Amino acid sequence: MVAGFDPKVARGMEPQLAKLDELLELIGDAPEDAECPSAQEHLQAARTYLLGAMPLEYELSLEMAEEAIAAIAQRDVRLKAERLLHEIRKAQPVPMM
């Protein structure tokens, strides 16, 4: 086991982690946009906070990512990113202890 990483807890977060990874890939593959790097940074932080069991920091990072995503110029990327972010927020981690 990696220090600070409990696989039983992480399994309960798999849906959120998968959606975060999908959203990071979407934003990473998007054509150049001034807001994409900011959104990526906040989403990476949210992923770290989710794994680190830091819910307040996780939620703050998602809020900051939401603001950056709302400013993405490409409508199709922005709408898909907003949908994925909504799905991430709707999902609740369920520790598998």
CSV table of N, CA and C in Angstrom, one decimal:
chain,number,residue,atom,x,y,z
A,1,MET,N,0.9,-1.2,0.0
A,1,MET,CA,0.0,0.0,0.0
A,1,MET,C,0.9,1.2,0.0
A,2,VAL,N,0.6,2.2,-0.8
A,2,VAL,CA,1.3,3.5,-0.9
A,2,VAL,C,0.9,4.3,0.3
A,3,ALA,N,1.9,5.0,0.9
A,3,ALA,CA,1.6,5.8,2.1
A,3,ALA,C,0.5,6.8,1.8
A,4,GLY,N,-0.5,6.9,2.6
A,4,GLY,CA,-1.6,7.8,2.4
A,4,GLY,C,-2.7,7.4,1.4
A,5,PHE,N,-2.5,6.2,0.9
A,5,PHE,CA,-3.5,5.8,-0.2
A,5,PHE,C,-4.1,4.5,0.3
A,6,ASP,N,-5.4,4.5,0.6
A,6,ASP,CA,-6.1,3.3,1.0
A,6,ASP,C,-7.0,2.8,-0.2
A,7,PRO,N,-6.6,1.7,-0.8
A,7,PRO,CA,-7.4,1.2,-1.9
A,7,PRO,C,-8.9,1.0,-1.6
A,8,LYS,N,-9.2,0.6,-0.4
A,8,LYS,CA,-10.6,0.4,0.0
A,8,LYS,C,-11.4,1.7,-0.1
A,9,VAL,N,-10.8,2.8,0.3
A,9,VAL,CA,-11.5,4.1,0.2
A,9,VAL,C,-11.5,4.6,-1.3
A,10,ALA,N,-10.4,4.4,-2.0
A,10,ALA,CA,-10.3,4.9,-3.4
A,10,ALA,C,-11.3,4.2,-4.3
A,11,ARG,N,-11.6,2.9,-4.0
A,11,ARG,CA,-12.6,2.2,-4.8
A,11,ARG,C,-14.0,2.9,-4.7
A,12,GLY,N,-14.3,3.5,-3.6
A,12,GLY,CA,-15.6,4.2,-3.5
A,12,GLY,C,-15.6,5.5,-4.2
A,13,MET,N,-14.4,5.9,-4.7
A,13,MET,CA,-14.3,7.2,-5.4
A,13,MET,C,-14.1,7.0,-6.9
A,14,GLU,N,-14.1,5.8,-7.3
A,14,GLU,CA,-13.8,5.5,-8.7
A,14,GLU,C,-14.7,6.2,-9.7
A,15,PRO,N,-16.0,6.3,-9.5
A,15,PRO,CA,-16.9,7.1,-10.4
A,15,PRO,C,-16.4,8.5,-10.6
A,16,GLN,N,-16.1,9.2,-9.5
A,16,GLN,CA,-15.7,10.6,-9.5
A,16,GLN,C,-14.3,10.7,-10.2
A,17,LEU,N,-13.4,9.8,-9.8
A,17,LEU,CA,-12.1,9.8,-10.4
A,17,LEU,C,-12.2,9.6,-11.9
A,18,ALA,N,-13.0,8.7,-12.4
A,18,ALA,CA,-13.1,8.4,-13.8
A,18,ALA,C,-13.7,9.6,-14.5
A,19,LYS,N,-14.7,10.3,-13.9
A,19,LYS,CA,-15.2,11.5,-14.5
A,19,LYS,C,-14.2,12.7,-14.5
A,20,LEU,N,-13.5,12.8,-13.4
A,20,LEU,CA,-12.4,13.8,-13.4
A,20,LEU,C,-11.4,13.6,-14.5
A,21,ASP,N,-11.0,12.3,-14.6
A,21,ASP,CA,-10.0,12.0,-15.7
A,21,ASP,C,-10.6,12.3,-17.1
A,22,GLU,N,-11.9,11.9,-17.3
A,22,GLU,CA,-12.5,12.2,-18.6
A,22,GLU,C,-12.6,13.7,-18.8
A,23,LEU,N,-12.9,14.5,-17.8
A,23,LEU,CA,-12.9,15.9,-18.0
A,23,LEU,C,-11.5,16.5,-18.2
A,24,LEU,N,-10.6,16.0,-17.5
A,24,LEU,CA,-9.2,16.5,-17.7
A,24,LEU,C,-8.7,16.2,-19.2
A,25,GLU,N,-9.1,15.0,-19.7
A,25,GLU,CA,-8.7,14.7,-21.0
A,25,GLU,C,-9.4,15.6,-22.0
A,26,LEU,N,-10.7,15.8,-21.8
A,26,LEU,CA,-11.5,16.7,-22.7
A,26,LEU,C,-10.8,18.1,-22.8
A,27,ILE,N,-10.5,18.7,-21.6
A,27,ILE,CA,-9.9,20.0,-21.6
A,27,ILE,C,-8.5,20.0,-22.1
A,28,GLY,N,-7.8,18.9,-21.9
A,28,GLY,CA,-6.4,18.8,-22.4
A,28,GLY,C,-6.4,18.7,-23.9
A,29,ASP,N,-7.4,18.0,-24.5
A,29,ASP,CA,-7.5,17.9,-25.9
A,29,ASP,C,-8.1,19.0,-26.7
A,30,ALA,N,-8.7,19.9,-25.9
A,30,ALA,CA,-9.4,21.1,-26.5
A,30,ALA,C,-8.4,22.0,-27.2
A,31,PRO,N,-8.9,22.6,-28.3
A,31,PRO,CA,-8.0,23.6,-29.0
A,31,PRO,C,-7.6,24.7,-28.0
A,32,GLU,N,-6.6,25.4,-28.3
A,32,GLU,CA,-6.0,26.4,-27.4
A,32,GLU,C,-7.1,27.4,-27.0
A,33,ASP,N,-7.2,27.5,-25.7
A,33,ASP,CA,-8.1,28.5,-25.1
A,33,ASP,C,-7.5,29.0,-23.8
A,34,ALA,N,-7.6,30.3,-23.5
A,34,ALA,CA,-7.0,30.9,-22.4
A,34,ALA,C,-7.4,30.3,-21.1
A,35,GLU,N,-8.6,29.8,-21.0
A,35,GLU,CA,-9.2,29.2,-19.7
A,35,GLU,C,-8.8,27.8,-19.5
A,36,CYS,N,-8.4,27.0,-20.5
A,36,CYS,CA,-8.2,25.6,-20.3
A,36,CYS,C,-7.1,25.3,-19.3
A,37,PRO,N,-5.9,26.0,-19.4
A,37,PRO,CA,-4.9,25.7,-18.4
A,37,PRO,C,-5.4,25.9,-16.9
A,38,SER,N,-6.1,26.9,-16.7
A,38,SER,CA,-6.7,27.2,-15.4
A,38,SER,C,-7.7,26.2,-15.0
A,39,ALA,N,-8.5,25.7,-15.9
A,39,ALA,CA,-9.5,24.7,-15.5
A,39,ALA,C,-8.7,23.4,-15.2
A,40,GLN,N,-7.7,23.1,-16.0
A,40,GLN,CA,-6.9,21.8,-15.8
A,40,GLN,C,-6.3,21.9,-14.4
A,41,GLU,N,-5.7,23.0,-14.0
A,41,GLU,CA,-5.0,23.2,-12.7
A,41,GLU,C,-6.0,22.9,-11.6
A,42,HIS,N,-7.2,23.5,-11.7
A,42,HIS,CA,-8.2,23.3,-10.6
A,42,HIS,C,-8.7,21.9,-10.6
A,43,LEU,N,-8.9,21.3,-11.7
A,43,LEU,CA,-9.3,19.9,-11.7
A,43,LEU,C,-8.3,18.9,-11.2
A,44,GLN,N,-7.0,19.2,-11.5
A,44,GLN,CA,-6.0,18.3,-10.9
A,44,GLN,C,-5.9,18.5,-9.4
A,45,ALA,N,-6.1,19.7,-9.0
A,45,ALA,CA,-6.1,19.9,-7.5
A,45,ALA,C,-7.3,19.2,-6.9
A,46,ALA,N,-8.5,19.3,-7.5
A,46,ALA,CA,-9.7,18.6,-7.0
A,46,ALA,C,-9.4,17.1,-6.9
A,47,ARG,N,-8.8,16.5,-7.9
A,47,ARG,CA,-8.5,15.1,-7.9
A,47,ARG,C,-7.6,14.8,-6.7
A,48,THR,N,-6.6,15.6,-6.5
A,48,THR,CA,-5.7,15.3,-5.4
A,48,THR,C,-6.4,15.4,-4.1
A,49,TYR,N,-7.3,16.5,-3.9
A,49,TYR,CA,-8.0,16.6,-2.7
A,49,TYR,C,-9.0,15.5,-2.5
A,50,LEU,N,-9.6,15.0,-3.5
A,50,LEU,CA,-10.5,13.9,-3.4
A,50,LEU,C,-9.8,12.7,-2.8
A,51,LEU,N,-8.7,12.4,-3.4
A,51,LEU,CA,-7.9,11.2,-2.9
A,51,LEU,C,-7.3,11.5,-1.5
A,52,GLY,N,-7.1,12.7,-1.2
A,52,GLY,CA,-6.5,13.0,0.1
A,52,GLY,C,-7.6,13.2,1.2
A,53,ALA,N,-8.9,13.0,0.9
A,53,ALA,CA,-10.0,13.1,1.8
A,53,ALA,C,-10.0,14.5,2.4
A,54,MET,N,-10.0,15.5,1.5
A,54,MET,CA,-10.0,16.9,1.9
A,54,MET,C,-11.3,17.5,1.2
A,55,PRO,N,-12.5,17.3,1.8
A,55,PRO,CA,-13.7,17.7,1.1
A,55,PRO,C,-13.9,19.2,0.8
A,56,LEU,N,-13.5,20.0,1.8
A,56,LEU,CA,-13.7,21.4,1.6
A,56,LEU,C,-12.8,22.0,0.4
A,57,GLU,N,-11.5,21.5,0.4
A,57,GLU,CA,-10.6,21.9,-0.6
A,57,GLU,C,-11.0,21.3,-2.0
A,58,TYR,N,-11.5,20.1,-2.0
A,58,TYR,CA,-12.1,19.5,-3.2
A,58,TYR,C,-13.2,20.3,-3.8
A,59,GLU,N,-14.1,20.7,-2.9
A,59,GLU,CA,-15.3,21.5,-3.4
A,59,GLU,C,-14.8,22.9,-3.9
A,60,LEU,N,-13.9,23.5,-3.2
A,60,LEU,CA,-13.4,24.8,-3.6
A,60,LEU,C,-12.7,24.7,-5.0
A,61,SER,N,-11.9,23.6,-5.2
A,61,SER,CA,-11.3,23.4,-6.5
A,61,SER,C,-12.3,23.2,-7.6
A,62,LEU,N,-13.4,22.5,-7.3
A,62,LEU,CA,-14.4,22.3,-8.3
A,62,LEU,C,-15.1,23.6,-8.6
A,63,GLU,N,-15.3,24.4,-7.6
A,63,GLU,CA,-16.0,25.7,-7.9
A,63,GLU,C,-15.1,26.6,-8.8
A,64,MET,N,-13.8,26.6,-8.5
A,64,MET,CA,-12.9,27.4,-9.3
A,64,MET,C,-12.7,26.8,-10.7
A,65,ALA,N,-12.8,25.5,-10.9
A,65,ALA,CA,-12.8,24.9,-12.2
A,65,ALA,C,-14.1,25.3,-12.9
A,66,GLU,N,-15.2,25.3,-12.2
A,66,GLU,CA,-16.5,25.7,-12.9
A,66,GLU,C,-16.4,27.1,-13.4
A,67,GLU,N,-15.8,28.0,-12.7
A,67,GLU,CA,-15.7,29.4,-13.2
A,67,GLU,C,-14.8,29.4,-14.5
A,68,ALA,N,-13.7,28.7,-14.4
A,68,ALA,CA,-12.8,28.6,-15.6
A,68,ALA,C,-13.5,28.0,-16.8
A,69,ILE,N,-14.2,26.9,-16.5
A,69,ILE,CA,-14.9,26.2,-17.6
A,69,ILE,C,-16.0,27.1,-18.2
A,70,ALA,N,-16.7,27.9,-17.4
A,70,ALA,CA,-17.7,28.8,-17.9
A,70,ALA,C,-17.2,29.8,-18.9
A,71,ALA,N,-15.9,30.1,-18.8
A,71,ALA,CA,-15.3,31.1,-19.7
A,71,ALA,C,-14.6,30.5,-20.9
A,72,ILE,N,-14.7,29.2,-21.1
A,72,ILE,CA,-14.1,28.5,-22.3
A,72,ILE,C,-14.9,29.0,-23.5
A,73,ALA,N,-14.2,29.5,-24.5
A,73,ALA,CA,-14.9,30.1,-25.7
A,73,ALA,C,-15.6,29.0,-26.6
A,74,GLN,N,-15.1,27.9,-26.7
A,74,GLN,CA,-15.7,26.9,-27.6
A,74,GLN,C,-16.9,26.3,-26.9
A,75,ARG,N,-18.1,26.5,-27.5
A,75,ARG,CA,-19.3,26.1,-26.9
A,75,ARG,C,-19.4,24.6,-26.7
A,76,ASP,N,-19.1,23.8,-27.7
A,76,ASP,CA,-19.2,22.4,-27.5
A,76,ASP,C,-18.3,21.8,-26.4
A,77,VAL,N,-17.1,22.3,-26.3
A,77,VAL,CA,-16.2,21.9,-25.2
A,77,VAL,C,-16.8,22.4,-23.9
A,78,ARG,N,-17.2,23.6,-23.8
A,78,ARG,CA,-17.7,24.2,-22.6
A,78,ARG,C,-19.0,23.4,-22.1
A,79,LEU,N,-19.9,23.1,-23.0
A,79,LEU,CA,-21.1,22.4,-22.6
A,79,LEU,C,-20.8,21.0,-22.1
A,80,LYS,N,-19.9,20.3,-22.8
A,80,LYS,CA,-19.6,18.9,-22.4
A,80,LYS,C,-18.9,19.0,-21.0
A,81,ALA,N,-18.0,19.9,-20.9
A,81,ALA,CA,-17.2,20.1,-19.6
A,81,ALA,C,-18.2,20.4,-18.5
A,82,GLU,N,-19.1,21.3,-18.7
A,82,GLU,CA,-20.1,21.6,-17.7
A,82,GLU,C,-21.0,20.4,-17.3
A,83,ARG,N,-21.3,19.6,-18.3
A,83,ARG,CA,-22.1,18.4,-18.0
A,83,ARG,C,-21.3,17.4,-17.2
A,84,LEU,N,-20.0,17.2,-17.5
A,84,LEU,CA,-19.2,16.3,-16.8
A,84,LEU,C,-19.0,16.8,-15.3
A,85,LEU,N,-18.8,18.1,-15.2
A,85,LEU,CA,-18.6,18.6,-13.9
A,85,LEU,C,-19.8,18.5,-13.0
A,86,HIS,N,-21.0,18.6,-13.6
A,86,HIS,CA,-22.3,18.4,-12.9
A,86,HIS,C,-22.3,16.9,-12.5
A,87,GLU,N,-21.9,16.0,-13.3
A,87,GLU,CA,-22.0,14.6,-12.9
A,87,GLU,C,-21.0,14.3,-11.8
A,88,ILE,N,-19.8,14.9,-11.8
A,88,ILE,CA,-18.8,14.8,-10.8
A,88,ILE,C,-19.4,15.2,-9.4
A,89,ARG,N,-20.0,16.4,-9.5
A,89,ARG,CA,-20.6,16.9,-8.2
A,89,ARG,C,-21.8,16.1,-7.7
A,90,LYS,N,-22.5,15.5,-8.6
A,90,LYS,CA,-23.7,14.7,-8.2
A,90,LYS,C,-23.2,13.4,-7.6
A,91,ALA,N,-22.1,12.8,-8.0
A,91,ALA,CA,-21.6,11.6,-7.5
A,91,ALA,C,-21.1,11.8,-6.1
A,92,GLN,N,-21.3,10.9,-5.2
A,92,GLN,CA,-20.8,11.0,-3.8
A,92,GLN,C,-19.8,9.8,-3.6
A,93,PRO,N,-18.7,10.0,-3.1
A,93,PRO,CA,-17.8,8.9,-2.8
A,93,PRO,C,-18.3,8.0,-1.7
A,94,VAL,N,-18.2,6.8,-1.9
A,94,VAL,CA,-18.7,5.8,-0.9
A,94,VAL,C,-17.5,4.9,-0.5
A,95,PRO,N,-16.9,5.2,0.7
A,95,PRO,CA,-15.8,4.4,1.1
A,95,PRO,C,-16.2,2.9,1.2
A,96,MET,N,-15.3,2.1,0.8
A,96,MET,CA,-15.6,0.6,0.8
A,96,MET,C,-14.8,0.0,1.9
A,97,MET,N,-15.2,0.3,3.1
A,97,MET,CA,-14.4,-0.2,4.3
A,97,MET,C,-15.1,-1.4,4.9
